[in-house]
Amino acid sequence: MHCSGPLSSKAAGEVDKTAAAMGKQRVNRDVCRGGEAGSQQGSQIQLSRVMRPDDANIMGNVHGGIILKMIEEAGGIVGTRHCNTLNGDRCWVALVRVEKTEFLFPVFIGEVVHVSAEISYTSKHSLEVQVKVVAENILTGMKKLANKAALWYVPCSLQNADKILEVPPIKYADAEQEEEGRKRYEAQKIERQGTKARLEEAIPPPPNPEEAPKERHTVGFSQSSLIHLVGPSDCTIDDYVYGGVTMKLMDEVAGIVAARHCNTNIVTASVDAINFHRKIKKGCVVTVTGRLTFVSNKSMEIEVLVDAASLVDKEKGRYRAVSAFFTFISLDKDNKPLTVPPLKIEGEDEQRRSDEGKARYVQNKAKRLADKERRQ
């Protein structure tokens, strides 16, 4: 074998330039291949992160809001990347809805969470992203499917946030897959329209701690609010709040309500559809309010409403930005479900909300049983 001596500095420099050029060509070729409109490479992504102590409660359970935030981050990345594959206005995708989300297994400190997102359907002006969350114990190698979610986004122009752009179509495996996606699109569109009636419903402020009702297990006793000033770190490059940031705040408030009601360790069990009615801009003050609506033997349903108001432009007034129902369960020290104290109803409005919550509970329970039978 022939061995050559060290290259001169000039020769070495030429080699470095050639290697850099070849590497750049490879990167550009891979980026172009993955960025083709409708390509599957350009419509998938996976994020991974170790869960740290600041992600969890004092019992070591990772907050549901942390998982929701990671889900939205993955969906936002894959959606924005896909919608910028065509020439024209650059855009970012705004989250408009999260379908009902089940937290199948709790996630703990030290586990690695893998969040994979894939675009599953595109309409003219919106796209659906399917997300799976897998938690891995890297000491034992055990993995578990912790969460699944479906999110809907719309692309907003960077030049004009109120301008909704067209979405590049994806390629479907077959006509059946496209038809199923279209049915999901129509269903969520109808449900979103149905929530508009609640947009202007006023929610009373939580009672003053010094004047709070002494009787436990009432709606007023556990109702809680959080006030947050939207800063740059909460926002997209276009100065609007990330959906994941809002969902994390909502989960925190719902968790406080649940903990006040049962005074035990609590975890997020599921979230009914989260509807994003209006965008929230940097500089707004958001008020996140949670109140119990229904309590079953083992679970608590909490309505969470997000209102926003500009800190500097008082003329715009306060408006309803986001709404959702969170379901929590109470756990003992071994993470086994505990019986939840019954909710004491006071007044016609609380009774109406409780009846509506019970109807949702029965409907969701029937759906879970049907899904279980179908899997078997």
XYZ file of C-alpha atoms in Angstrom:
376
model
C 0.000 0.000 0.000
C 1.279 3.431 -0.907
C 1.330 5.988 1.862
C 1.597 9.653 0.989
C 3.003 12.326 3.218
C 1.018 15.178 4.804
C -0.685 17.600 2.422
C 0.580 21.101 2.038
C -1.592 23.821 3.603
C -2.697 24.946 0.135
C -3.625 21.396 -0.939
C -5.394 20.763 2.336
C -7.383 23.943 1.839
C -8.516 22.808 -1.618
C -9.572 19.423 -0.215
C -11.590 21.154 2.515
C -13.331 23.382 -0.034
C -14.156 20.409 -2.262
C -15.510 18.377 0.679
C -17.573 21.336 1.866
C -19.041 21.852 -1.586
C -19.905 18.160 -1.916
C -21.472 18.168 1.548
C -23.505 21.256 0.719
C -24.764 19.630 -2.474
C -25.783 16.528 -0.520
C -27.610 18.595 2.103
C -29.393 20.677 -0.537
C -30.390 17.541 -2.431
C -31.747 15.888 0.742
C -33.613 19.042 1.765
C -35.196 19.394 -1.665
C -36.179 15.735 -1.704
C -37.776 15.996 1.738
C -39.462 19.295 0.925
C -41.384 18.270 -2.146
C -45.051 19.186 -1.843
C -46.973 16.179 -0.605
C -43.889 14.020 0.002
C -43.993 11.788 3.051
C -40.438 12.747 4.038
C -41.476 16.378 4.338
C -44.581 15.590 6.383
C -43.057 13.637 9.301
C -40.917 14.539 12.297
C -39.823 13.120 15.657
C -38.709 15.007 18.762
C -37.163 13.422 21.863
C -36.412 14.797 25.310
C -35.587 13.506 28.808
C -38.201 14.413 31.408
C -36.640 16.513 34.173
C -37.799 17.295 37.732
C -39.191 20.674 36.640
C -41.501 18.836 34.195
C -43.330 16.956 36.953
C -45.307 17.337 40.151
C -43.988 16.431 43.596
C -44.992 12.783 43.049
C -42.831 12.477 39.926
C -45.695 12.421 37.404
C -44.964 14.570 34.359
C -47.574 17.307 33.938
C -50.058 16.729 31.118
C -49.390 20.306 30.012
C -45.746 19.449 29.290
C -46.857 16.589 27.043
C -49.433 18.794 25.304
C -46.779 21.462 24.710
C -44.414 18.922 23.138
C -47.250 17.568 20.987
C -48.015 21.054 19.674
C -44.338 21.819 19.037
C -43.959 18.722 16.869
C -47.201 19.431 15.024
C -46.274 23.070 14.484
C -42.868 22.196 13.059
C -44.109 19.595 10.592
C -47.074 21.783 9.596
C -45.023 24.938 9.034
C -42.351 23.033 7.124
C -44.966 21.440 4.860
C -46.840 24.675 4.165
C -43.633 26.437 3.094
C -42.709 23.898 0.396
C -44.308 25.952 -2.374
C -43.182 29.271 -3.807
C -45.126 32.265 -2.555
C -45.856 33.831 0.818
C -43.941 32.399 3.749
C -46.183 31.326 6.607
C -46.451 29.795 10.045
C -49.215 27.421 11.074
C -51.671 28.421 13.793
C -53.288 25.758 15.964
C -57.094 25.908 15.754
C -58.183 22.638 17.366
C -56.932 19.605 19.256
C -59.219 16.581 19.124
C -60.019 14.587 22.266
C -56.752 13.393 23.741
C -56.353 10.374 26.015
C -53.426 10.115 28.436
C -53.007 6.335 28.294
C -50.140 5.966 30.784
C -48.395 8.399 33.141
C -44.884 9.582 32.291
C -42.234 9.900 34.994
C -39.047 11.854 35.657
C -36.055 10.282 33.905
C -38.024 8.742 31.052
C -37.315 9.794 27.477
C -40.361 11.039 25.617
C -40.430 10.510 21.847
C -43.022 12.612 20.030
C -43.646 11.676 16.393
C -45.885 13.795 14.160
C -47.191 13.129 10.661
C -49.555 15.045 8.402
C -52.560 12.808 7.741
C -54.961 15.064 5.828
C -54.973 18.389 4.004
C -57.925 20.511 2.904
C -57.609 23.718 0.937
C -56.854 25.862 3.982
C -56.115 23.449 6.848
C -54.150 20.349 7.722
C -54.497 17.527 10.230
C -51.447 16.252 12.106
C -51.485 12.902 13.921
C -49.129 12.739 16.905
C -47.966 9.790 19.015
C -46.102 10.033 22.303
C -43.942 7.101 23.420
C -42.242 7.107 26.830
C -39.032 5.067 27.151
C -37.304 3.907 30.300
C -33.690 3.950 29.114
C -32.539 1.857 32.089
C -34.791 -1.107 31.293
C -35.545 -0.448 27.629
C -39.298 -0.625 28.267
C -41.485 1.572 26.082
C -45.145 2.536 26.382
C -47.552 4.468 24.208
C -48.420 7.339 26.539
C -50.547 9.553 24.328
C -52.133 9.996 20.908
C -53.565 13.217 19.521
C -54.899 14.822 16.359
C -54.328 18.529 15.764
C -55.707 20.926 13.144
C -53.715 23.896 11.862
C -54.206 26.710 9.368
C -51.300 28.500 7.600
C -51.144 32.244 8.324
C -49.120 34.587 6.136
C -46.096 36.229 7.748
C -47.014 39.433 5.917
C -50.600 39.448 7.183
C -51.564 37.191 10.086
C -55.251 37.396 9.137
C -54.584 35.987 5.665
C -55.044 32.206 5.464
C -52.952 30.593 2.737
C -53.588 27.440 0.727
C -52.109 24.160 1.971
C -50.017 21.982 -0.382
C -51.791 18.617 -0.763
C -50.223 15.412 0.510
C -50.184 12.048 -1.260
C -52.538 9.450 0.201
C -51.924 5.720 0.261
C -55.367 5.122 -1.263
C -58.764 6.746 -1.824
C -60.112 5.274 1.433
C -57.480 7.071 3.497
C -58.367 10.373 1.841
C -62.107 9.821 2.368
C -61.621 9.039 6.067
C -59.598 12.233 6.437
C -62.309 14.236 4.710
C -64.920 12.865 7.146
C -62.753 13.877 10.124
C -62.347 17.335 8.600
C -66.097 17.804 8.177
C -66.830 16.516 11.685
C -64.375 18.845 13.425
C -65.607 21.783 11.346
C -69.180 21.208 12.562
C -68.072 20.786 16.188
C -66.000 23.971 16.103
C -69.002 25.921 14.872
C -71.044 24.461 17.709
C -68.692 25.939 20.322
C -69.212 29.522 19.143
C -72.351 29.845 21.273
C -70.152 29.689 24.403
C -67.640 32.283 23.260
C -69.203 35.230 25.027
C -70.326 33.361 28.133
C -69.017 35.251 31.122
C -67.315 33.316 33.875
C -67.311 34.835 37.360
C -63.955 35.519 38.988
C -62.766 33.038 41.605
C -63.748 33.963 45.146
C -61.389 35.975 47.290
C -59.375 33.514 49.438
C -60.456 35.407 52.554
C -64.092 35.229 51.494
C -64.074 31.774 49.889
C -66.947 29.459 50.807
C -66.034 27.405 53.852
C -67.837 24.347 52.534
C -65.509 22.054 50.625
C -66.289 20.233 47.378
C -68.362 23.049 45.893
C -67.620 24.610 42.493
C -66.695 27.930 44.081
C -64.287 26.324 46.570
C -61.979 24.860 43.908
C -62.433 27.389 41.073
C -59.057 28.917 40.174
C -57.573 31.478 37.819
C -54.116 32.244 36.517
C -53.093 35.580 35.004
C -50.166 35.584 32.571
C -48.533 38.378 30.579
C -47.599 37.085 27.122
C -43.911 37.702 26.470
C -41.534 37.061 23.547
C -40.601 33.566 24.766
C -44.267 32.518 24.514
C -44.617 33.513 20.873
C -43.952 32.454 17.306
C -41.747 34.505 14.995
C -44.884 36.464 14.130
C -45.510 37.455 17.780
C -48.535 35.223 18.355
C -48.709 32.746 21.240
C -47.773 29.122 20.613
C -50.763 26.841 21.132
C -48.632 24.597 23.316
C -47.905 27.448 25.730
C -51.623 28.099 26.145
C -52.410 24.407 26.652
C -49.723 24.119 29.321
C -51.272 27.029 31.258
C -54.716 25.449 30.897
C -53.494 22.116 32.251
C -51.844 23.853 35.228
C -55.064 25.626 36.175
C -57.155 22.465 35.722
C -54.677 20.587 37.915
C -55.000 23.192 40.685
C -58.809 22.880 40.563
C -58.637 19.074 40.736
C -56.120 19.091 43.600
C -58.189 21.573 45.611
C -61.272 19.409 45.216
C -59.791 16.064 46.300
C -56.573 17.114 48.111
C -54.565 14.207 46.644
C -52.080 13.519 43.860
C -53.846 14.115 40.548
C -52.980 13.505 36.872
C -54.519 14.460 33.552
C -56.571 11.567 32.166
C -57.930 13.126 28.980
C -58.770 16.392 27.283
C -61.897 16.968 25.252
C -61.456 18.941 22.047
C -59.502 22.168 22.619
C -60.838 24.944 20.393
C -58.686 27.967 19.606
C -61.220 30.656 18.736
C -58.958 33.684 18.326
C -55.212 34.311 18.254
C -53.394 35.849 21.223
C -50.708 38.424 20.476
C -47.564 39.344 22.393
C -48.316 41.912 25.071
C -51.748 40.524 25.910
C -52.762 39.578 29.418
C -54.424 36.157 29.455
C -56.713 34.993 32.228
C -57.019 31.213 32.442
C -59.961 30.099 34.590
C -60.933 26.573 35.554
C -64.054 25.286 37.292
C -65.477 21.849 38.024
C -68.479 20.878 35.937
C -68.969 17.172 36.684
C -67.565 14.549 39.037
C -67.987 10.802 38.609
C -66.838 8.126 41.040
C -63.245 8.160 39.728
C -62.855 11.311 37.625
C -63.334 15.082 37.534
C -64.290 17.165 34.502
C -62.975 20.728 34.574
C -63.965 23.453 32.136
C -61.046 25.730 31.294
C -61.569 29.071 29.541
C -58.874 31.426 28.303
C -59.694 35.132 27.952
C -57.263 37.674 26.514
C -56.991 41.448 26.532
C -54.361 43.814 25.199
C -52.305 45.467 27.917
C -51.865 48.696 25.929
C -54.866 48.846 23.563
C -57.874 48.998 25.876
C -60.289 49.692 22.990
C -60.021 46.106 21.720
C -61.523 44.788 24.930
C -61.438 41.317 26.408
C -62.292 38.274 24.291
C -62.588 34.494 24.599
C -59.520 32.898 22.979
C -59.571 29.182 23.907
C -61.931 26.702 25.582
C -61.734 23.036 26.573
C -62.744 20.379 29.103
C -59.995 18.536 31.019
C -60.551 15.266 32.873
C -58.396 14.429 35.907
C -58.189 11.404 38.161
C -57.033 11.111 41.763
C -54.189 8.704 42.595
C -52.816 7.123 45.764
C -49.102 6.750 46.546
C -48.955 3.644 44.325
C -50.559 5.489 41.386
C -53.828 3.581 41.790
C -57.108 5.484 41.158
C -58.911 6.814 44.223
C -62.592 7.581 44.714
C -63.305 11.270 44.075
C -65.441 13.258 46.558
C -68.831 14.115 45.013
C -69.430 17.642 43.764
C -71.943 19.748 45.668
C -74.141 21.572 43.150
C -75.440 25.054 43.913
C -77.882 26.800 41.581
C -79.441 26.167 38.171
C -76.360 27.094 36.116
C -74.151 24.614 37.968
C -76.815 21.941 37.599
C -77.046 22.572 33.843
C -73.261 22.341 33.424
C -73.215 19.175 35.544
C -75.906 17.560 33.389
C -73.969 18.456 30.230
C -70.795 17.063 31.797
C -72.537 13.824 32.708
C -73.745 13.458 29.107
C -70.173 13.903 27.843
C -68.925 11.394 30.422
C -71.456 8.748 29.320
C -70.722 9.396 25.647
C -66.953 9.173 26.113
C -67.250 6.012 28.221
C -69.329 4.343 25.512
C -66.812 5.372 22.877
C -63.892 3.939 24.875
C -65.713 0.622 25.294
C -66.477 0.501 21.571
C -62.826 1.229 20.733
C -61.699 -1.518 23.142
C -64.027 -4.078 21.562
C -62.855 -3.100 18.084
C -59.200 -3.602 19.062
C -59.995 -7.049 20.477
